[in-house]
mmCIF file of C-alpha atoms in Angstrom:
data_model
loop_
_atom_site.group_PDB
_atom_site.id
_atom_site.type_symbol
_atom_site.label_atom_id
_atom_site.label_comp_id
_atom_site.label_asym_id
_atom_site.label_seq_id
_atom_site.Cartn_x
_atom_site.Cartn_y
_atom_site.Cartn_z
ATOM 1 C CA ASP A 213 -186.979 -51.075 28.400
ATOM 2 C CA GLY A 214 -188.681 -48.524 26.168
ATOM 3 C CA GLY A 215 -192.369 -48.784 25.637
ATOM 4 C CA ILE A 216 -195.853 -47.449 26.165
ATOM 5 C CA THR A 217 -197.667 -47.743 29.462
ATOM 6 C CA GLN A 218 -201.423 -47.518 29.619
ATOM 7 C CA SER A 219 -203.351 -47.383 32.869
ATOM 8 C CA PRO A 220 -205.608 -48.573 34.254
ATOM 9 C CA LYS A 221 -205.919 -51.906 32.483
ATOM 10 C CA TYR A 222 -209.555 -52.245 33.524
ATOM 11 C CA LEU A 223 -211.893 -49.400 34.433
ATOM 12 C CA PHE A 224 -215.532 -49.311 35.410
ATOM 13 C CA ARG A 225 -217.592 -46.173 35.170
ATOM 14 C CA LYS A 226 -221.098 -45.194 36.056
ATOM 15 C CA GLU A 227 -223.160 -43.400 33.463
ATOM 16 C CA GLY A 228 -222.665 -39.652 33.599
ATOM 17 C CA GLN A 229 -219.101 -39.806 34.883
ATOM 18 C CA ASN A 230 -215.995 -38.636 33.090
ATOM 19 C CA VAL A 231 -212.963 -40.925 33.177
ATOM 20 C CA THR A 232 -209.381 -40.381 32.113
ATOM 21 C CA LEU A 233 -207.157 -43.046 30.595
ATOM 22 C CA SER A 234 -203.434 -42.567 30.984
ATOM 23 C CA CYS A 235 -200.831 -43.132 28.257
ATOM 24 C CA GLU A 236 -197.101 -42.604 28.808
ATOM 25 C CA GLN A 237 -194.252 -43.407 26.422
ATOM 26 C CA ASN A 238 -190.470 -43.350 26.899
ATOM 27 C CA LEU A 239 -189.603 -43.990 23.263
ATOM 28 C CA ASN A 240 -189.019 -40.316 22.471
ATOM 29 C CA HIS A 241 -191.661 -40.552 19.759
ATOM 30 C CA ASP A 242 -193.148 -37.343 18.403
ATOM 31 C CA ALA A 243 -196.592 -38.676 17.506
ATOM 32 C CA MET A 244 -199.166 -40.265 19.762
ATOM 33 C CA TYR A 245 -202.566 -41.747 18.987
ATOM 34 C CA TRP A 246 -205.712 -43.050 20.629
ATOM 35 C CA TYR A 247 -207.733 -45.810 18.995
ATOM 36 C CA ARG A 248 -210.963 -47.468 20.027
ATOM 37 C CA GLN A 249 -211.612 -51.156 19.344
ATOM 38 C CA ASP A 250 -215.072 -52.713 19.458
ATOM 39 C CA PRO A 251 -215.888 -56.416 18.976
ATOM 40 C CA GLY A 252 -215.891 -57.384 15.319
ATOM 41 C CA GLN A 253 -214.489 -54.059 14.263
ATOM 42 C CA GLY A 254 -211.075 -52.771 13.543
ATOM 43 C CA LEU A 255 -209.375 -49.905 15.286
ATOM 44 C CA ARG A 256 -210.919 -46.478 14.867
ATOM 45 C CA LEU A 257 -208.915 -43.317 15.432
ATOM 46 C CA ILE A 258 -210.143 -40.980 18.167
ATOM 47 C CA TYR A 259 -207.417 -38.328 18.402
ATOM 48 C CA TYR A 260 -203.792 -37.949 17.458
ATOM 49 C CA SER A 261 -200.988 -35.526 18.214
ATOM 50 C CA GLN A 262 -197.759 -34.891 16.369
ATOM 51 C CA ILE A 263 -196.323 -32.217 18.634
ATOM 52 C CA VAL A 264 -196.700 -30.941 22.170
ATOM 53 C CA ASN A 265 -199.704 -28.662 22.733
ATOM 54 C CA ASP A 266 -201.287 -29.650 19.427
ATOM 55 C CA PHE A 267 -203.684 -32.448 18.499
ATOM 56 C CA GLN A 268 -206.195 -33.330 15.788
ATOM 57 C CA LYS A 269 -209.534 -35.099 15.783
ATOM 58 C CA GLY A 270 -209.734 -38.539 14.296
ATOM 59 C CA ASP A 271 -212.793 -40.257 12.877
ATOM 60 C CA ILE A 272 -214.726 -40.661 16.140
ATOM 61 C CA ALA A 273 -213.682 -37.739 18.377
ATOM 62 C CA GLU A 274 -217.161 -36.833 19.655
ATOM 63 C CA GLY A 275 -217.457 -37.380 23.406
ATOM 64 C CA TYR A 276 -213.675 -37.549 23.936
ATOM 65 C CA SER A 277 -211.002 -35.013 24.831
ATOM 66 C CA VAL A 278 -207.205 -35.138 25.002
ATOM 67 C CA SER A 279 -204.239 -33.035 26.024
ATOM 68 C CA ARG A 280 -200.568 -33.103 25.103
ATOM 69 C CA GLU A 281 -198.725 -31.015 27.670
ATOM 70 C CA LYS A 282 -195.640 -33.221 27.597
ATOM 71 C CA LYS A 283 -194.064 -35.203 24.779
ATOM 72 C CA GLU A 284 -194.263 -38.371 26.855
ATOM 73 C CA SER A 285 -197.909 -38.148 27.857
ATOM 74 C CA PHE A 286 -201.216 -38.204 25.966
ATOM 75 C CA PRO A 287 -204.170 -38.782 28.321
ATOM 76 C CA LEU A 288 -207.654 -39.458 26.970
ATOM 77 C CA THR A 289 -210.803 -38.327 28.780
ATOM 78 C CA VAL A 290 -214.013 -40.150 28.020
ATOM 79 C CA THR A 291 -216.751 -37.667 28.814
ATOM 80 C CA SER A 292 -220.365 -38.232 29.730
ATOM 81 C CA ALA A 293 -221.225 -37.037 26.227
ATOM 82 C CA GLN A 294 -219.855 -40.266 24.760
ATOM 83 C CA LYS A 295 -223.010 -42.314 24.259
ATOM 84 C CA ASN A 296 -221.478 -45.772 24.056
ATOM 85 C CA PRO A 297 -218.110 -45.677 25.816
ATOM 86 C CA THR A 298 -217.751 -49.371 26.657
ATOM 87 C CA ALA A 299 -214.796 -50.495 24.529
ATOM 88 C CA PHE A 300 -211.130 -51.417 24.459
ATOM 89 C CA TYR A 301 -208.879 -48.371 24.111
ATOM 90 C CA LEU A 302 -205.423 -48.527 22.598
ATOM 91 C CA CYS A 303 -202.752 -45.864 22.788
ATOM 92 C CA ALA A 304 -199.902 -45.828 20.287
ATOM 93 C CA SER A 305 -196.887 -43.734 19.382
ATOM 94 C CA SER A 306 -194.601 -43.407 16.387
ATOM 95 C CA PRO A 307 -191.591 -41.462 15.213
ATOM 96 C CA LEU A 308 -192.090 -38.993 12.399
ATOM 97 C CA GLY A 309 -189.880 -38.035 9.497
ATOM 98 C CA ARG A 310 -187.916 -40.241 7.149
ATOM 99 C CA SER A 311 -186.303 -42.714 9.536
ATOM 100 C CA SER A 312 -186.786 -46.423 8.929
ATOM 101 C CA GLY A 313 -189.222 -46.558 11.829
ATOM 102 C CA ALA A 314 -191.276 -43.588 10.719
ATOM 103 C CA ASN A 315 -195.014 -44.118 10.920
ATOM 104 C CA VAL A 316 -194.613 -47.529 12.571
ATOM 105 C CA LEU A 317 -197.001 -47.572 15.492
ATOM 106 C CA THR A 318 -195.934 -49.034 18.815
ATOM 107 C CA PHE A 319 -198.958 -49.890 20.947
ATOM 108 C CA GLY A 320 -199.645 -50.040 24.639
ATOM 109 C CA ALA A 321 -201.370 -53.031 26.219
ATOM 110 C CA GLY A 322 -204.758 -51.309 26.180
ATOM 111 C CA SER A 323 -207.412 -50.235 28.658
ATOM 112 C CA ARG A 324 -210.791 -51.901 28.919
ATOM 113 C CA LEU A 325 -213.555 -49.451 29.896
ATOM 114 C CA THR A 326 -216.929 -50.748 30.996
ATOM 115 C CA VAL A 327 -219.886 -48.511 31.729
ATOM 116 C CA LEU A 328 -222.192 -49.921 34.385
ATOM 117 C CA ALA B 572 -211.439 -40.799 2.321
ATOM 118 C CA GLN B 573 -209.169 -43.630 3.341
ATOM 119 C CA THR B 574 -210.742 -47.073 3.623
ATOM 120 C CA VAL B 575 -209.292 -50.508 4.283
ATOM 121 C CA THR B 576 -211.252 -53.684 3.598
ATOM 122 C CA GLN B 577 -210.477 -57.188 4.788
ATOM 123 C CA SER B 578 -212.948 -59.534 3.144
ATOM 124 C CA GLN B 579 -212.179 -62.645 5.207
ATOM 125 C CA PRO B 580 -213.599 -62.383 8.745
ATOM 126 C CA GLU B 581 -212.205 -65.785 9.733
ATOM 127 C CA MET B 582 -209.735 -68.319 8.380
ATOM 128 C CA SER B 583 -208.496 -71.633 9.655
ATOM 129 C CA VAL B 584 -205.579 -73.774 8.445
ATOM 130 C CA GLN B 585 -203.494 -76.691 9.643
ATOM 131 C CA GLU B 586 -200.105 -76.173 11.178
ATOM 132 C CA ALA B 587 -197.279 -75.958 8.593
ATOM 133 C CA GLU B 588 -199.652 -74.903 5.807
ATOM 134 C CA THR B 589 -199.408 -71.625 3.929
ATOM 135 C CA VAL B 590 -202.197 -69.090 4.277
ATOM 136 C CA THR B 591 -202.905 -65.800 2.529
ATOM 137 C CA LEU B 592 -204.913 -62.977 4.069
ATOM 138 C CA SER B 593 -206.482 -60.417 1.741
ATOM 139 C CA CYS B 594 -206.602 -56.643 2.061
ATOM 140 C CA THR B 595 -207.719 -53.903 -0.292
ATOM 141 C CA TYR B 596 -207.616 -50.201 0.362
ATOM 142 C CA ASP B 597 -208.543 -46.865 -1.109
ATOM 143 C CA THR B 598 -206.663 -43.614 -0.691
ATOM 144 C CA SER B 599 -206.014 -40.331 -2.455
ATOM 145 C CA GLU B 600 -202.559 -40.024 -0.900
ATOM 146 C CA SER B 601 -199.536 -40.445 -3.140
ATOM 147 C CA ASN B 602 -197.047 -41.313 -0.400
ATOM 148 C CA TYR B 603 -198.215 -43.780 2.182
ATOM 149 C CA TYR B 604 -197.356 -46.934 4.068
ATOM 150 C CA LEU B 605 -199.072 -50.274 4.438
ATOM 151 C CA PHE B 606 -198.887 -52.515 7.477
ATOM 152 C CA TRP B 607 -200.014 -55.827 8.835
ATOM 153 C CA TYR B 608 -200.464 -55.998 12.593
ATOM 154 C CA LYS B 609 -201.167 -59.077 14.669
ATOM 155 C CA GLN B 610 -203.305 -59.114 17.813
ATOM 156 C CA PRO B 611 -203.023 -62.378 19.784
ATOM 157 C CA PRO B 612 -205.428 -63.248 22.619
ATOM 158 C CA SER B 613 -203.387 -61.007 24.939
ATOM 159 C CA ARG B 614 -204.696 -58.113 22.780
ATOM 160 C CA GLN B 615 -201.209 -56.627 22.432
ATOM 161 C CA MET B 616 -200.836 -55.231 18.910
ATOM 162 C CA ILE B 617 -197.646 -56.433 17.241
ATOM 163 C CA LEU B 618 -196.205 -55.236 13.945
ATOM 164 C CA VAL B 619 -195.841 -58.069 11.450
ATOM 165 C CA ILE B 620 -194.642 -56.324 8.321
ATOM 166 C CA ARG B 621 -194.400 -52.874 6.720
ATOM 167 C CA GLN B 622 -194.415 -51.801 3.076
ATOM 168 C CA GLU B 623 -193.598 -48.381 1.689
ATOM 169 C CA ALA B 624 -195.908 -47.630 -1.225
ATOM 170 C CA TYR B 625 -193.179 -46.113 -3.367
ATOM 171 C CA LYS B 626 -191.165 -49.351 -3.235
ATOM 172 C CA GLN B 627 -192.126 -51.938 -5.821
ATOM 173 C CA GLN B 628 -190.302 -54.769 -4.095
ATOM 174 C CA ASN B 629 -192.534 -56.781 -1.808
ATOM 175 C CA ALA B 630 -191.543 -56.763 1.851
ATOM 176 C CA THR B 631 -190.603 -60.001 3.605
ATOM 177 C CA GLU B 632 -189.969 -60.838 7.255
ATOM 178 C CA ASN B 633 -188.941 -64.457 7.749
ATOM 179 C CA ARG B 634 -192.124 -66.531 7.178
ATOM 180 C CA PHE B 635 -194.215 -63.459 6.409
ATOM 181 C CA SER B 636 -194.362 -61.819 3.003
ATOM 182 C CA VAL B 637 -196.691 -59.488 1.180
ATOM 183 C CA ASN B 638 -198.033 -59.217 -2.341
ATOM 184 C CA PHE B 639 -198.370 -55.492 -2.973
ATOM 185 C CA GLN B 640 -200.289 -54.537 -6.106
ATOM 186 C CA LYS B 641 -200.339 -50.746 -6.102
ATOM 187 C CA ALA B 642 -202.531 -50.243 -9.152
ATOM 188 C CA ALA B 643 -205.112 -52.645 -7.780
ATOM 189 C CA LYS B 644 -204.717 -51.222 -4.258
ATOM 190 C CA SER B 645 -204.228 -54.691 -2.902
ATOM 191 C CA PHE B 646 -201.935 -55.752 -0.062
ATOM 192 C CA SER B 647 -202.174 -59.417 0.893
ATOM 193 C CA LEU B 648 -200.177 -61.184 3.601
ATOM 194 C CA LYS B 649 -198.755 -64.665 3.102
ATOM 195 C CA ILE B 650 -197.751 -66.746 6.101
ATOM 196 C CA SER B 651 -195.591 -69.727 5.217
ATOM 197 C CA ASP B 652 -195.067 -72.794 7.410
ATOM 198 C CA SER B 653 -197.766 -71.568 9.787
ATOM 199 C CA GLN B 654 -197.258 -72.159 13.502
ATOM 200 C CA LEU B 655 -199.651 -72.435 16.431
ATOM 201 C CA GLY B 656 -198.336 -69.095 17.691
ATOM 202 C CA ASP B 657 -199.612 -67.414 14.544
ATOM 203 C CA THR B 658 -203.175 -67.775 15.850
ATOM 204 C CA ALA B 659 -204.414 -64.197 16.224
ATOM 205 C CA MET B 660 -206.451 -61.391 14.722
ATOM 206 C CA TYR B 661 -204.643 -59.818 11.803
ATOM 207 C CA PHE B 662 -205.255 -56.209 10.843
ATOM 208 C CA CYS B 663 -204.281 -54.499 7.632
ATOM 209 C CA ALA B 664 -203.599 -50.763 7.941
ATOM 210 C CA GLN B 665 -202.828 -47.948 5.510
ATOM 211 C CA GLY B 666 -201.782 -44.336 5.859
ATOM 212 C CA ALA B 667 -199.079 -41.733 6.228
ATOM 213 C CA GLN B 668 -199.489 -39.448 9.234
ATOM 214 C CA LYS B 669 -202.362 -41.499 10.627
ATOM 215 C CA LEU B 670 -203.351 -45.085 9.996
ATOM 216 C CA VAL B 671 -206.715 -46.507 8.991
ATOM 217 C CA PHE B 672 -207.304 -50.130 9.947
ATOM 218 C CA GLY B 673 -209.390 -52.860 8.389
ATOM 219 C CA GLN B 674 -211.892 -54.872 10.414
ATOM 220 C CA GLY B 675 -209.528 -57.774 10.874
ATOM 221 C CA THR B 676 -209.243 -61.453 9.987
ATOM 222 C CA ARG B 677 -209.350 -64.001 12.776
ATOM 223 C CA LEU B 678 -206.767 -66.657 11.886
ATOM 224 C CA THR B 679 -206.692 -69.999 13.657
ATOM 225 C CA ILE B 680 -203.828 -72.445 13.201
ATOM 226 C CA ASN B 681 -204.907 -75.991 14.067
ATOM 227 C CA PRO B 682 -202.477 -78.660 15.307
#
């Protein structure tokens, strides 16, 4: 079945450590996204990419980094510069263009990061 | 800047009732899409319904329908014959190449 796989589901990090969250999709979607979700808040965009080897900052990119070396993969690194990294992270993908599914986000199951 | 506002943090209705969730947005884009997503306790985000802004006809998906008022920048979701499985957080989202989400409405369907 096609879908998006995020790993790990739960992750614990000590302060000062970088961690990388994995996101893989087999939907052949061009665009991929990372969102952060905090309690009582909606989803906030961290980074997005519409093509391999290119990505753009979202609204809260500070303290995060991404890469897009393959169409299927869009890993997110939470660096030690991120001051409040404890959150639920959601990866999503979508087709682009004028198809009926264009801009419809398909989400992974999420990764819960806790800083100890 | 794009903004999406959901003014109802929580709602609760009885099973089989009809409920309407409100959403307003602001954007300078001329071509965009509007969405309602559902997030049940599993936290998996699920698409409920999608509306293309250039279409005047309101989208419907079985028991779910929207009231899209483009001039007022309003996009409400109506759930008819509500079911226990509809209990979830509901997020309104707007955008073209990237989506902006509202803060969500926690909907509880009571037996």
